[in-house]
Each structure stands twice: as C-alpha cells, then as structure tokens.
C-alpha cells in the first residue's frame, strides 16, 4: 500500500491556542421522535437523555430541528442553568482492577467497553495521537492538556496488564509537543514516544498497526481521546461532557481549537468565536476528502472533529484516463478502474476518499464503489 | 464529498506536455524549415510548416469539440492531434492532413468514443498510406532528396538525421522524457523497457543479418514514438506489471517490423499493443495478486 501526504494550503494555519465554550445558553440533544417529552422537567448533567448524555444541567424547553451529522432530526432543547448539577454516578473504589475498569466504562461508553471486554492478554499498548485530517491536531491538544494525568494513568494500565511495550504514536511534524513530551515522558521509562511520518490514514487502527508492523492480537489499541476519556471516568468519576473541535478554512480569519460542551449548536460557536471573511462559503465536516457538507444547525456530538469553512468551488468531472493512480493508492487494492467501467459497487471500499483525492479527472469514485455520495 | 484534490490534475499534466513539445517544434522549424530556406529549397512561409500543422490540428480539434459538445476545452484529444502533426513526414500535403484529421475527429466523436485503441497510430498510418498512394511517401526533406548526406551517430542523436517533421532530435526527446517522468500520470516505465527490448532485438537481428544500421538503433522516430505515442494513458495498461509486459511486446514487435518499415514500425506495434491492452491488464492484475 502506498501512503501519501495530502497537500496543504499554506494560508491555513493551525492555531493551537485553545478556547473554551463551556457555557452555551442551550444544548440540543438528538432524540427518538416517538419518546414522550415532559417540557419544563429538570435535567441534570451526565443524565442519560434522548440519544446521548446531557452535558449541562437545566430544564427541557421543547423540541427543535437540528442536523445530527447529515441527517435532519428532532432534538431536545435544554436551557442551561449554569449550575453544573450532576446526576449521581456510581462511585468506584480507588484501587483499579480489571473488572472494575470494565464495569466502570460499560454504562457510559459502549465503544470503550467493547475494547476491554475482548481483551485477554495484553502484550503491548498502542496509543494513537495522530489526526489524519488537514489542519487538525485534536488528539495532540487533548494529550497536551492532560499530559500528566494521561501518562500517570497509562503507567497504571501498563502495570495492570503487564504490557511489555507501550507506545504513544504521534506525527513527526508535531515539534512543539515532542519537545514538551521529552521533559515529562522521561519520568515514565516504560512509555515510548514513536514518531511517524506525516502520511494519510495512520489515524485508523488497521493502517497504524500495519505501519508499525505489529499484530492486532494481544494489543490494546486506544486513541488519545479514548485514553483521556477513560482516565477521567476511572480516576475522577467524570463523564466526558466536552468535545474538542477545530474550526478552520480558507475563509476563516483565524483558525481556532475550541473545547465545547457536547450538543452545542455549531451556529452558536461560530457566532461567538469565528470571523468569516466572505459570506459565500460552504461548511464541510470532518474531512476535506471524505467528509460531508453541513450547515449551521449542526449539533456537536462525539463524531464531529473539525469544521472547515471553505470557499465554494466548482469541480468538473472529466472522463477517466485510466492512469491507474487510484489503484496504486487504494488501501484495499480494489481494481477501481474496472469497477468504474462496469459501474459496479465494492463491499471492500472503506470510503477513505483517497481515490477521489488523487484522481486527475476529479471523478467521484467512492460514489461508484459505494453507491452514495 | 471530496473538496480537496491533488494539484496534479489533467489540466496541469496537459500544460506540461504542451510546454515540453515546444522545443521539438522549434527544432523542426529550424531543421526542416530554416535550413532549407537559406539553401533556397522552400519559400518563407514553408519554414513554419510544423507550426502550421499544429495550428491546423488545434483548430480542427476545437472546432469538432465545439460542434458536438458546445464547449471548448483542453483535453487529451487536443494533445493527440498535436502529436499526430509532429510525426508527419516532411512533405505531407496540407489538404490530405486536414481531410484525414477532420474525418478522424468526426468518426471518433460519433463512433469511436468508447472504443479504446491508440488513435494517434491509426491516423498516422492512414496519412502515410495516402501519401504512399499519391506516390509521395518519403521522410526526406527537399534538401535530403537533392543531396546525399553521410550521417554519423552524433548527427543522428543531435537531430540532423532523417525523420518526421518535428521528431528528429533524440537529445530533445530524452530531455522531454526526463521532464515527463515527474508527472505522476505519465507511464514512464513503458519507454524505458520498450526501447531496451527494441535495442536488444534489433541488435540481435542485425547480428544475424550481419548488417549494422545505426539509423535503426538510434532512430529518433522510434525513440520519440516510445516516449510520446506508446505512453497514451487511455490505451495502455494501468497495472504496473501489465505496463512492463506491454512495453516488452511493443519493443519486440517494433524491432521486427522496423527491419522492413523503419519509420512505421513503432506505430504498427503500438496500435496492435493498444488493441490487446485488456489482455495485458488481466495478466498484470493476476501477477499483482
């Protein structure tokens, strides 16, 4: 498989100074339309509500239409009372044992629970702090914000699982963090920092393990965001009610990294923090090569990492010239040219978007392979 | 949606191709134009025959595109038409060129759009065949017809030898090849392997026949043909191993045909190779797996 580095626009810079938006007036939690709603009922922070967990305390005002990723959906509107009154969470003992660890995450994060549920023996722990998307460094920033706690917790995990090897993987272009890490990481001799080249797809487990040439068996793999979340749950009994998002683009005066309360509306964040240079813009969520167009009524959930505010541009599709570049770049070695000629779908396609990116004729190849845009 | 695309798209590739061909045209104007003019073989306007042929090719291609698609765009059709004009014999008749190219462009738009084979080769062979029928088939310019020159290897390499109207300089061809190698669309392995195989085959044949002909070993038409004609992206395999097999095929075939038809061997070999590209793709796919 050929790894490539995506071309960056030199005018867009990542601003790693963090802003905090912890006090939205309202949050919007997507919910199943069929559920019964009691308007004016009190809501506590960390209370399960609708399709998520409330990130603030307050009361339910009603229902509104929002966008949850690409889908228009109904959402519970909760007015923030700014008191941060928390729902009671089951207290954990101070000593961590494997069973407690698994049980403590199971109620609140199924994904994390599933990672630990299937673990038997752990030979190595790999923490992925790489962000594939251009101009994004959320994992790194999360690591930087919580570096001492994270390293201490990771040390405990190593002791718990008796892992022989522990790696934190970052890109070699993150020079500031590398310098800061070297000072602190020296105190943890069992934790190694691995620098990898700045190529696409390394944020995904399969490709990172392939690049590091390690087997998936007996490997505990976590992203940095997962590790921080886990650390907060286990050590402080805190659920993660916030999300780091990056807002950048060629029409943004100054790119920002903002830690927001989950279920905040994008509109409110942009109004407060972002100056847009031109009204003729489009919003792209999560990726410039396989993201989706969104609008200002987007709700910030766990799946939202970056919002690009970009100039609208028309790209004309041309006829395929059979150069074979898509073939050489496809991580699944799909014969894309053949699929395009015969207009047939492919189950193996990951929708990574690399074929679309590299195609000189600007053909939407994932649309052919997956049957949707 | 894909908002971001690699900057090396079709338009950039074509621009680099066009820029690369300029030195060939200039040398063609010098060798088959200016030098003949100062020796009073041709008129002043005839100096610019290579440029006039390119101009005709461009106008006809854009006109046909406009008639059918109601828009003018720079695409690989335009590049193909320009390459056809570069490989024409020096004494090509303008009328023959215009008629053949125009009919080809029309037929291509109407019937041949979805049929994949190297159309540059087909048009060139048709042009040459018509010239043959008109008893005007020759790659010698007027100066070469009226005089006998003893070309040595350096003459041939520098471009003083016999060849098409704009493709006599091997040095320029190699410079173009090295520039095109930087394009990710360009199938650079094909000219390399095909010329190597051609060289080995032709030397073997000459060794058997006990007749060494340097003009065949260092033929500018063949070298530039491998660089510009045999690497047409649409009609060449897209698997790397398929490209290698294709290159070996056309190299060998070109050597065998060039013994009898030294200037047309490359076009016949490439045309046949392009007709069975699907086979090379299948073999390439099988070998890659």
CSV table of C-alpha atoms in Angstrom, one decimal, chain B residues 120-256:
chain,number,residue,atom,x,y,z
B,120,UNK,CA,-2.6,8.5,-33.0
B,121,UNK,CA,-1.1,5.5,-34.6
B,122,UNK,CA,-4.2,4.8,-36.7
B,123,UNK,CA,-4.4,8.4,-38.1
B,124,UNK,CA,-0.6,8.4,-38.7
B,125,UNK,CA,-0.8,5.2,-40.7
B,126,UNK,CA,-3.7,6.4,-42.7
B,127,UNK,CA,-1.9,9.6,-43.6
B,128,UNK,CA,1.2,7.7,-44.6
B,129,UNK,CA,-0.8,5.2,-46.6
B,130,UNK,CA,-2.5,8.1,-48.6
B,131,UNK,CA,0.9,9.6,-49.2
B,132,UNK,CA,2.1,6.3,-50.5
B,133,UNK,CA,-0.9,6.0,-52.8
B,134,UNK,CA,-0.1,9.5,-54.1
B,135,UNK,CA,3.4,8.4,-54.7
B,136,UNK,CA,4.7,11.0,-52.2
B,137,UNK,CA,5.7,8.7,-49.4
B,138,UNK,CA,9.0,9.8,-48.1
B,139,UNK,CA,10.6,11.1,-44.8
B,140,UNK,CA,13.3,13.0,-46.7
B,141,UNK,CA,13.0,16.8,-46.8
B,142,UNK,CA,13.8,18.6,-50.0
B,143,UNK,CA,17.4,19.1,-49.0
B,144,UNK,CA,17.9,15.5,-48.3
B,145,UNK,CA,16.2,14.4,-51.5
B,146,UNK,CA,18.5,16.5,-53.6
B,147,UNK,CA,21.7,15.8,-51.7
B,148,UNK,CA,23.3,12.8,-50.2
B,149,UNK,CA,24.4,13.2,-46.6
B,150,UNK,CA,26.6,10.8,-44.6
B,151,UNK,CA,25.1,11.0,-41.1
B,152,UNK,CA,27.2,9.7,-38.3
B,153,UNK,CA,25.9,8.7,-34.8
B,154,UNK,CA,26.3,12.2,-33.4
B,155,UNK,CA,24.3,13.7,-36.3
B,156,UNK,CA,21.5,11.3,-35.7
B,157,UNK,CA,21.4,11.9,-31.9
B,158,UNK,CA,21.5,15.7,-32.3
B,159,UNK,CA,18.7,15.7,-34.8
B,160,UNK,CA,20.3,16.1,-38.2
B,161,UNK,CA,19.2,12.7,-39.3
B,162,UNK,CA,16.2,11.6,-41.3
B,163,UNK,CA,12.8,11.6,-39.5
B,164,UNK,CA,9.4,13.2,-39.2
B,165,UNK,CA,8.8,16.9,-39.5
B,166,UNK,CA,9.4,17.7,-35.8
B,167,UNK,CA,10.8,14.5,-34.3
B,168,UNK,CA,14.4,14.2,-35.4
B,169,UNK,CA,16.2,15.2,-32.2
B,170,UNK,CA,16.9,12.4,-29.8
B,171,UNK,CA,18.5,14.8,-27.3
B,172,UNK,CA,15.4,16.8,-27.0
B,173,UNK,CA,13.4,13.6,-26.8
B,174,UNK,CA,15.4,12.5,-23.8
B,175,UNK,CA,15.0,15.9,-22.1
B,176,UNK,CA,11.3,15.7,-22.7
B,177,UNK,CA,11.2,12.2,-21.2
B,178,UNK,CA,13.0,13.3,-18.1
B,179,UNK,CA,10.6,16.1,-17.6
B,180,UNK,CA,7.5,13.9,-18.2
B,181,UNK,CA,8.9,11.4,-15.6
B,182,UNK,CA,7.9,14.0,-12.9
B,183,UNK,CA,4.3,13.7,-13.9
B,184,UNK,CA,2.5,11.1,-11.9
B,185,UNK,CA,0.1,10.3,-14.8
B,186,UNK,CA,3.0,9.5,-17.1
B,187,UNK,CA,3.7,5.8,-17.6
B,188,UNK,CA,7.5,6.2,-17.5
B,189,UNK,CA,8.3,2.6,-17.4
B,190,UNK,CA,7.0,2.0,-20.9
B,191,UNK,CA,9.5,4.0,-23.0
B,192,UNK,CA,12.4,2.6,-20.9
B,193,UNK,CA,11.6,-1.0,-21.2
B,194,UNK,CA,10.3,-0.9,-24.7
B,195,UNK,CA,13.4,0.8,-26.0
B,196,UNK,CA,15.7,-1.6,-24.1
B,197,UNK,CA,13.8,-4.6,-25.6
B,198,UNK,CA,13.8,-2.9,-29.0
B,199,UNK,CA,17.6,-2.4,-28.8
B,200,UNK,CA,18.3,-5.9,-27.8
B,201,UNK,CA,16.1,-7.3,-30.5
B,202,UNK,CA,17.3,-5.1,-33.3
B,203,UNK,CA,21.0,-5.7,-32.5
B,204,UNK,CA,20.3,-9.4,-32.4
B,205,UNK,CA,18.6,-9.2,-35.8
B,206,UNK,CA,21.4,-7.1,-37.3
B,207,UNK,CA,23.9,-9.5,-35.8
B,208,UNK,CA,22.1,-12.4,-37.5
B,209,UNK,CA,21.8,-10.5,-40.8
B,210,UNK,CA,25.4,-9.2,-40.4
B,211,UNK,CA,24.3,-5.7,-41.3
B,212,UNK,CA,24.6,-2.9,-38.7
B,213,UNK,CA,22.4,0.1,-39.4
B,214,UNK,CA,23.0,2.9,-36.8
B,215,UNK,CA,19.9,4.7,-38.1
B,216,UNK,CA,17.7,1.9,-36.9
B,217,UNK,CA,19.5,1.7,-33.5
B,218,UNK,CA,19.3,5.4,-32.9
B,219,UNK,CA,16.0,6.1,-34.7
B,220,UNK,CA,14.6,9.4,-33.4
B,221,UNK,CA,11.1,8.4,-34.7
B,222,UNK,CA,11.2,5.2,-32.7
B,223,UNK,CA,12.6,6.8,-29.5
B,224,UNK,CA,10.2,9.7,-29.6
B,225,UNK,CA,7.4,7.3,-30.6
B,226,UNK,CA,8.0,5.3,-27.4
B,227,UNK,CA,8.1,8.5,-25.3
B,228,UNK,CA,5.1,10.3,-26.7
B,229,UNK,CA,2.9,7.8,-28.6
B,230,UNK,CA,3.2,4.5,-26.8
B,231,UNK,CA,2.5,6.1,-23.4
B,232,UNK,CA,-1.0,7.3,-24.2
B,233,UNK,CA,-2.7,6.8,-20.8
B,234,UNK,CA,-6.1,5.7,-22.2
B,235,UNK,CA,-4.8,2.9,-24.3
B,236,UNK,CA,-2.0,1.5,-22.1
B,237,UNK,CA,-2.3,-0.9,-19.2
B,238,UNK,CA,-2.9,0.5,-15.7
B,239,UNK,CA,-1.3,-2.3,-13.7
B,240,UNK,CA,2.5,-1.8,-13.4
B,241,UNK,CA,3.2,-5.4,-14.4
B,242,UNK,CA,0.8,-5.0,-17.3
B,243,UNK,CA,2.8,-2.0,-18.4
B,244,UNK,CA,6.0,-4.0,-18.3
B,245,UNK,CA,4.5,-6.8,-20.5
B,246,UNK,CA,3.1,-4.2,-22.9
B,247,UNK,CA,6.4,-2.5,-23.2
B,248,UNK,CA,8.2,-5.8,-23.9
B,249,UNK,CA,5.6,-6.6,-26.5
B,250,UNK,CA,5.8,-3.3,-28.4
B,251,UNK,CA,9.6,-3.2,-28.1
B,252,UNK,CA,10.0,-6.6,-29.7
B,253,UNK,CA,7.3,-6.1,-32.3
B,254,UNK,CA,8.6,-2.7,-33.3
B,255,UNK,CA,12.1,-4.2,-33.9
B,256,UNK,CA,10.7,-6.9,-36.1
